[in-house]
Coordinates of C-alpha atoms (C1' of nucleotides) and ligand atoms in Angstrom, one line a residue:
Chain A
X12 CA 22.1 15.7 -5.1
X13 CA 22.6 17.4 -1.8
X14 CA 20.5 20.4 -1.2
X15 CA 16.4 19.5 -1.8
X16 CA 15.7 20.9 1.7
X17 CA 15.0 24.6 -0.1
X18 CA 13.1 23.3 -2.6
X19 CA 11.1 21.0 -0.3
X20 CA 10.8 24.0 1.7
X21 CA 8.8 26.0 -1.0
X22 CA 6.5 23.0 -2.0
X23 CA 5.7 22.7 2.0
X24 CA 4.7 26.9 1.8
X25 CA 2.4 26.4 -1.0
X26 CA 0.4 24.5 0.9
X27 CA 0.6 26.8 3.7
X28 CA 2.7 24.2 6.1
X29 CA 5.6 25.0 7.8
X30 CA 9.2 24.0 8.0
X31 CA 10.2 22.7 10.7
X32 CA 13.9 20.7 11.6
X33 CA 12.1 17.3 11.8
X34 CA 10.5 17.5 7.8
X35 CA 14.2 19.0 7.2
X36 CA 15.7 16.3 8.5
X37 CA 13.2 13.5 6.6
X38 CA 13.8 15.0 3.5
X39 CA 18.0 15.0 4.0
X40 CA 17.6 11.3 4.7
X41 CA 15.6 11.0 2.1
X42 CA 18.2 12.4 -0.2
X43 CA 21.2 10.8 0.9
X44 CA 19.6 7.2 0.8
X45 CA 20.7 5.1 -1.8
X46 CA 17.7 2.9 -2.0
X47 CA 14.0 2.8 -1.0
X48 CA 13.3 3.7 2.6
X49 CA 10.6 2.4 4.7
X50 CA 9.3 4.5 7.8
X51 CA 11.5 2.8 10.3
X52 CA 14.2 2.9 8.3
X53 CA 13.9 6.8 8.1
X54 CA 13.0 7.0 12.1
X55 CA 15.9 5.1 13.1
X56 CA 18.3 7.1 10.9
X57 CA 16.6 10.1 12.4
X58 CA 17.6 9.4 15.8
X59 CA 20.5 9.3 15.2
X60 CA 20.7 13.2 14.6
X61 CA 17.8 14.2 16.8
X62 CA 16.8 11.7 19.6
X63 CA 13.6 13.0 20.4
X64 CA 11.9 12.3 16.9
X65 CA 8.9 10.4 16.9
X66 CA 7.6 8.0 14.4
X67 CA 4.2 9.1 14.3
X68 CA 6.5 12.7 12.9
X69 CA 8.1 10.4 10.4
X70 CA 4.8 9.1 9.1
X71 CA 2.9 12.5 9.3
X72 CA 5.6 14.1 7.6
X73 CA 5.9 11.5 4.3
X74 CA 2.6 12.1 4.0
X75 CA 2.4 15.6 4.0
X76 CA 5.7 15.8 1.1
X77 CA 3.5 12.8 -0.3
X78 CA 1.1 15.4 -1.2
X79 CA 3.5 17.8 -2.2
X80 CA 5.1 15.5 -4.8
X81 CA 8.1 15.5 -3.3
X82 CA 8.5 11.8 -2.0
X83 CA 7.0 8.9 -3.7
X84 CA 4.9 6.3 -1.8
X85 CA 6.4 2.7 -3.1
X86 CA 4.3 -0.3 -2.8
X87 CA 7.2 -3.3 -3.2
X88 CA 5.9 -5.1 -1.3
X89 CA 2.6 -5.9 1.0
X90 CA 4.2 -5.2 4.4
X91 CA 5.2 -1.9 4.5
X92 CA 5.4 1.6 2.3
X93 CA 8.5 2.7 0.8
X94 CA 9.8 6.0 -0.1
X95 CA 11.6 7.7 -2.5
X96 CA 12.4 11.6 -3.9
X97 CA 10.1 11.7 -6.6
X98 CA 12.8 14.8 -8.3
X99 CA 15.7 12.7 -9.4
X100 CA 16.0 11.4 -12.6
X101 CA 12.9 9.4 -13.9
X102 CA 12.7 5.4 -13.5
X103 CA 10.0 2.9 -12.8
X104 CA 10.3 -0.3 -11.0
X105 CA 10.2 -4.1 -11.5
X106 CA 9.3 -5.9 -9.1
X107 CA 10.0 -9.9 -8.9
X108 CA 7.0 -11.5 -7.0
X109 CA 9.0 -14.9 -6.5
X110 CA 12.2 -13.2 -5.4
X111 CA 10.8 -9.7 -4.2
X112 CA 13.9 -8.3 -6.4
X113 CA 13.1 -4.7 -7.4
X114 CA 15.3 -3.8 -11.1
X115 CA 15.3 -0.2 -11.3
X116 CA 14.6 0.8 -14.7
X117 CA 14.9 3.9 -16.9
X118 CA 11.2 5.3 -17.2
X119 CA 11.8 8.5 -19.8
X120 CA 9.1 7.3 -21.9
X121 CA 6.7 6.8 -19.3
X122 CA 6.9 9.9 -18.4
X123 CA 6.3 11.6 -21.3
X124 CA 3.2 9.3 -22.3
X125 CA 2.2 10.4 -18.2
X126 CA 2.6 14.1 -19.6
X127 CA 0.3 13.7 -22.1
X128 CA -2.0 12.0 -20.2
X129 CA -2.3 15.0 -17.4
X130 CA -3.0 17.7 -20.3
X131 CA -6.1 15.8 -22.0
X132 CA -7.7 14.7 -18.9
X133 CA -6.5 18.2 -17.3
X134 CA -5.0 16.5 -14.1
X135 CA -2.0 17.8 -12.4
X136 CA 0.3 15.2 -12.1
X137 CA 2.5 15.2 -8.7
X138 CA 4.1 11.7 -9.3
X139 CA 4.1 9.2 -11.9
X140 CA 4.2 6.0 -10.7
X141 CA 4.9 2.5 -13.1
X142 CA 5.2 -0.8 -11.3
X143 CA 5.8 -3.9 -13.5
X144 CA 5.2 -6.8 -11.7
X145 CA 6.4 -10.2 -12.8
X146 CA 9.3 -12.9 -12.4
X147 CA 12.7 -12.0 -13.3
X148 CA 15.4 -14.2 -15.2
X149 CA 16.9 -15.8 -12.3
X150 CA 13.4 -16.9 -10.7
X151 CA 12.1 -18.3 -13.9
X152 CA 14.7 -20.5 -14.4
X153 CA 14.7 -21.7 -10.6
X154 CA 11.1 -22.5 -11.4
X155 CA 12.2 -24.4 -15.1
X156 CA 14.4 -26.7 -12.8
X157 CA 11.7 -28.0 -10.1
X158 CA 9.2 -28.9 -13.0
Chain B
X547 CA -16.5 -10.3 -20.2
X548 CA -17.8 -13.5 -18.2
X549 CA -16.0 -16.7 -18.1
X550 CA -12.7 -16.0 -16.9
X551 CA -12.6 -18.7 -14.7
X552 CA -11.3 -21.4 -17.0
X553 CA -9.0 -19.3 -17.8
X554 CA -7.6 -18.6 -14.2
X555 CA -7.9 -22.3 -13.5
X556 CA -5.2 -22.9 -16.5
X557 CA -3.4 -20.0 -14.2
X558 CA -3.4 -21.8 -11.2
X559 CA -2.6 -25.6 -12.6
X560 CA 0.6 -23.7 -14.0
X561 CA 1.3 -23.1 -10.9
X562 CA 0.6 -26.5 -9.0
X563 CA -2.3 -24.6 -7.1
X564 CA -6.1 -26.2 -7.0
X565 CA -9.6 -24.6 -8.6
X566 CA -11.5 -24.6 -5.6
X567 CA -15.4 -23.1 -5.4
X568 CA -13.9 -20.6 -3.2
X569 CA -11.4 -19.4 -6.2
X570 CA -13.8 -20.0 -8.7
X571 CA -16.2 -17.6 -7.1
X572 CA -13.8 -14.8 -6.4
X573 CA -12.9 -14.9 -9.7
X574 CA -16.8 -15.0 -10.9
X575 CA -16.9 -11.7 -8.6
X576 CA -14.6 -9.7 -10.1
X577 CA -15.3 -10.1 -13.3
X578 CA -18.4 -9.3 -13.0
X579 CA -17.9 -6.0 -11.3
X580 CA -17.9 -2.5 -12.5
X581 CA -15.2 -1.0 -10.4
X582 CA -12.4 -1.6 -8.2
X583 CA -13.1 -4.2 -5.2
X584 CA -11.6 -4.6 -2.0
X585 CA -11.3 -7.7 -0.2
X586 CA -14.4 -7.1 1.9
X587 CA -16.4 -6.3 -0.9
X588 CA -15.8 -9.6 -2.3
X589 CA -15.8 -11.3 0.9
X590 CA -19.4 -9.8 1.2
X591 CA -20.5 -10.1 -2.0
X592 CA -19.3 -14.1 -1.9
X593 CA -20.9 -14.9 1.2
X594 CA -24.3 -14.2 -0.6
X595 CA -23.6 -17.4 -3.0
X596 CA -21.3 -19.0 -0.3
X597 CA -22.3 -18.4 3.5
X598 CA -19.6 -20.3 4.8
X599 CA -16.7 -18.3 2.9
X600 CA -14.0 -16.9 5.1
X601 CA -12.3 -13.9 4.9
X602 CA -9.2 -15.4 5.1
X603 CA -9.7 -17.4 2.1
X604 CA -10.5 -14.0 0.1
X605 CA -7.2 -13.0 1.0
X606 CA -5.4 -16.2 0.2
X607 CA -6.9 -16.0 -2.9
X608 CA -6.1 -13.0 -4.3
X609 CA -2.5 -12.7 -3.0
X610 CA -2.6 -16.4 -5.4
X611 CA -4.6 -14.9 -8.3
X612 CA -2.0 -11.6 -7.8
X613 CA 0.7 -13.9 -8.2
X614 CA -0.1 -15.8 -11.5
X615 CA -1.0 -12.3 -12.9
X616 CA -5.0 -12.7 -12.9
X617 CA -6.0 -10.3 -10.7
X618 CA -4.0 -6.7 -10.3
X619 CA -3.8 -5.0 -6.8
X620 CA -4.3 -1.8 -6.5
X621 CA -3.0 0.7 -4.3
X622 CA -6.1 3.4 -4.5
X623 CA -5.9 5.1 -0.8
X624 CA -3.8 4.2 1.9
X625 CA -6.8 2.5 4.0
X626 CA -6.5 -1.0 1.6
X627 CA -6.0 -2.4 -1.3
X628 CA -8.4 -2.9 -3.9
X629 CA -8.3 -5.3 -6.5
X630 CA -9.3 -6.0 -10.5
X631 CA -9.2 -8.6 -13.1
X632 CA -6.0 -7.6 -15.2
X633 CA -6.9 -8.9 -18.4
X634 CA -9.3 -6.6 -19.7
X635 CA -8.5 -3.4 -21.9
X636 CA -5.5 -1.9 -20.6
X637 CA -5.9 1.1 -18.7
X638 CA -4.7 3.1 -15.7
X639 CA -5.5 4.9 -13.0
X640 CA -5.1 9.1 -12.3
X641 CA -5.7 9.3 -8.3
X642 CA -6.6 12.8 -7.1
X643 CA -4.4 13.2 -3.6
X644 CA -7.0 15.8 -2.4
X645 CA -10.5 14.3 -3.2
X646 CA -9.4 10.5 -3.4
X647 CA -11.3 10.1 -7.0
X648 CA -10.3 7.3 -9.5
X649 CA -10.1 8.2 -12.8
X650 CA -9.5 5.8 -15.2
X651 CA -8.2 6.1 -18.8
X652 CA -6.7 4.1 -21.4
X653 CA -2.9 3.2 -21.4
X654 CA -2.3 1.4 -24.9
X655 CA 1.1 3.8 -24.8
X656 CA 2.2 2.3 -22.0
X657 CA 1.3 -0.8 -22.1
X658 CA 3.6 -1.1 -25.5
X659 CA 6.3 0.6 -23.3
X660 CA 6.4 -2.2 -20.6
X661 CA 6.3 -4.8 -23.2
X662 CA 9.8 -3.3 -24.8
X663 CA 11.4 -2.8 -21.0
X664 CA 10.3 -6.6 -20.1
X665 CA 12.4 -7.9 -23.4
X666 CA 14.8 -5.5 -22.6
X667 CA 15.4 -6.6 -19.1
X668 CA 14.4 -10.4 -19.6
X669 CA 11.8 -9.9 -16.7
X670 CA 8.4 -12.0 -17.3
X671 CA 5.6 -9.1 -17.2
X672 CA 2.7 -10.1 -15.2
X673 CA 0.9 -6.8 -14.8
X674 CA 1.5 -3.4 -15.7
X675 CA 0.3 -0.7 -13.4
X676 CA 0.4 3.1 -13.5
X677 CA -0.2 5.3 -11.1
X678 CA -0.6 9.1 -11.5
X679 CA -0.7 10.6 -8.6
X680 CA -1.5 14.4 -8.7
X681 CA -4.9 16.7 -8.3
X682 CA -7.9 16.6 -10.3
X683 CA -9.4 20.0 -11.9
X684 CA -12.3 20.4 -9.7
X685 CA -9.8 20.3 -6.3
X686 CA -7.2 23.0 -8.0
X687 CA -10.2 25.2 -8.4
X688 CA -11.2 25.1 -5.1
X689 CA -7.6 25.3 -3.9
X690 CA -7.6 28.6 -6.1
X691 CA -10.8 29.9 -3.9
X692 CA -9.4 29.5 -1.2
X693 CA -6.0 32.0 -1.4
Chain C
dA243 C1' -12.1 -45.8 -4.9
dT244 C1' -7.9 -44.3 -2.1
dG245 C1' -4.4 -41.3 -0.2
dC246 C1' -2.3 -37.2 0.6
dA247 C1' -0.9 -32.6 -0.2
dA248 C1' -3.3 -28.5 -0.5
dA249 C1' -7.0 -25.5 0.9
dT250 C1' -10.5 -23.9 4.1
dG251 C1' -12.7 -21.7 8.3
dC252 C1' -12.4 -19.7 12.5
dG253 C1' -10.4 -17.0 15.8
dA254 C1' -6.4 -15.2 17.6
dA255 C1' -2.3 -12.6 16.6
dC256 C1' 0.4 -9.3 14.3
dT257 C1' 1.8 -4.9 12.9
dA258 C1' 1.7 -0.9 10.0
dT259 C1' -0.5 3.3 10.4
dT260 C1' -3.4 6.8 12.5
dC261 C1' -5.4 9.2 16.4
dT262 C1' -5.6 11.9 20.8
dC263 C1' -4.3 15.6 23.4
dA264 C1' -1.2 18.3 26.2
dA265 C1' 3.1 20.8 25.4
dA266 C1' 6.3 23.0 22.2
dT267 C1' 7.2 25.9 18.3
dA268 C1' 7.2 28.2 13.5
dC269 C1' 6.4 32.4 11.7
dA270 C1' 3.4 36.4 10.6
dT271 C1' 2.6 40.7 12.7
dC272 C1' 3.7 44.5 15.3
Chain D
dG115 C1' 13.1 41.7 19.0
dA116 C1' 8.8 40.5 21.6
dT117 C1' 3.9 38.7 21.1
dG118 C1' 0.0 35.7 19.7
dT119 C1' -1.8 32.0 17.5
dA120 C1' -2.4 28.3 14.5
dT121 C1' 0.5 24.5 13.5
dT122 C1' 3.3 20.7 14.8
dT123 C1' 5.2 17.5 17.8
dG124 C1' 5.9 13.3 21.1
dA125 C1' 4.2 9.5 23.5
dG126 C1' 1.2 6.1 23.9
dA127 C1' -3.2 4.1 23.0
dA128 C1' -6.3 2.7 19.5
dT129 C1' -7.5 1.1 14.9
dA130 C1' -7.8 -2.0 11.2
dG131 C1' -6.0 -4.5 7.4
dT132 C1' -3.9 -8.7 6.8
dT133 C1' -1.7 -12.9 8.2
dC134 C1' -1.3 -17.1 11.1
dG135 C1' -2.2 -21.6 13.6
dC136 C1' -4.4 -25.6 13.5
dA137 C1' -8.0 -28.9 13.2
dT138 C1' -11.0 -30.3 9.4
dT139 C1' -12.2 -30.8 4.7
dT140 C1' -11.4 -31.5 -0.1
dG141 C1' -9.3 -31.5 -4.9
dC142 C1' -7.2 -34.4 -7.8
dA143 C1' -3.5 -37.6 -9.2
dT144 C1' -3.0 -42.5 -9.1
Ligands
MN958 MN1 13.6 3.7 -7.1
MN959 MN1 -9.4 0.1 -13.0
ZN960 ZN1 13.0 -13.0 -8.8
ZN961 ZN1 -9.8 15.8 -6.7

DNA sequence: ATGCAAATGCGAACTATTCTCAAATACATC
DNA sequence: GATGTATTTGAGAATAGTTCGCATTTGCAT
């Protein structure tokens, strides 16, 4: 789960960008998080390691591996983006719009129905994306009690 | 395809929340349009039957409309959001990272999917929304031209 | 009809994200 | 290994989508 800076590295080339030890850096974050990182989140780990980093760097760079298909864009929420690998092992999200709760869920099927999709409509897929919105257990009961 | 608005009032009284003219012509709006709104195309669009209608009140509303699971948000570009009615014919969205175009195409699959992950996880389901991220065949053949 | 919590309108405020541009640097080529 | 150039970076200013504050209005339960 360590090393996705070479493969990064080749996705970046393909596109005819360079590598440079800021995206290197992003992308090691990226894979030693154990959640869903914002842009600050990334920025201030960064500076830990290189204190000259700059967040418009952080934002320019998520982009650019956005593009690549190697980080996914989140939407969890309405303040702010969050990011993810989009390599590891497939999952989908729910997301509790009482609670904000996000349930990470396996998502092998979705992907495979995604597959499908991207042959008949002959669309390159770079990241599948499935967002169930809803209420989880917890919040509906919360809401059972006040009524 | 017209009168959803008795329907989202039933929405809203669930959730202790008012029919107001205001909701009742956002709601008018969107179901009468062909594609995917944002919330100055409504705004605009209701200030033709409503002169006095804020923007802030679009906003309000469809953040309310998002959460009783009438209206899905979608995350389209990176500029805004843009919204839809979510109970029509389920579908979902491939959006080409080079070009920016929508396409849409049907998701019975994985609408059946999200049902059996919502039992599954006991998580209430309001909306269902897939995103394929990727590039569309015209923009990988001009990618091709150009190398 | 009455009362009150909820909703509206307006502008100001907030803040995530992008832009500008001079300085630094990756990397293809020699 | 040195050179040249297109790319990338940092810092702050600028942009723009969205929310907030508050006085006023209004839906709707009683
Ligand atoms: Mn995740
Ligand atoms: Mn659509
Ligand atoms: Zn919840
Ligand atoms: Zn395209």
């Amino acid at each position: 789960m360590e090393d996705q800076v070479p493969l990064s590295e080749r996705y970046l080339k393909t596109m005819g960008r360079r590598m440079t030890p800021q995206r290197r850096l992003v992308v090691d974050i990226l894979s030693q998080a154990e959640g869903h990182l914002d842009a600050t989140d990334i920025y201030e780990r960064g500076r830990r390691q290189d204190a000259r980093l700059s967040l418009a760097t952080v934002y320019r760079t998520l982009n650019i591996l956005k593009e690549a298909g190697v980080v996914r864009e989140l939407h969890l929420d309405d303040e702010h983006h969050h990011y993810e690998l989009d390599h590891q092992d497939k999952h989908s999200h729910l997301i509790c719009l009482s609670c904000g709760r996000v349930i990470e869920v396996d998502s092998t099927a979705f992907a495979e129905a995604a597959e499908t999709i991207g042959q008949l409509y002959d669309f390159r897929i770079a990241s599948a994306h499935v967002e169930l919105t809803g209420y989880c257990a917890d919040c509906r009961r919360k809401q059972e009690m006040t009524d």
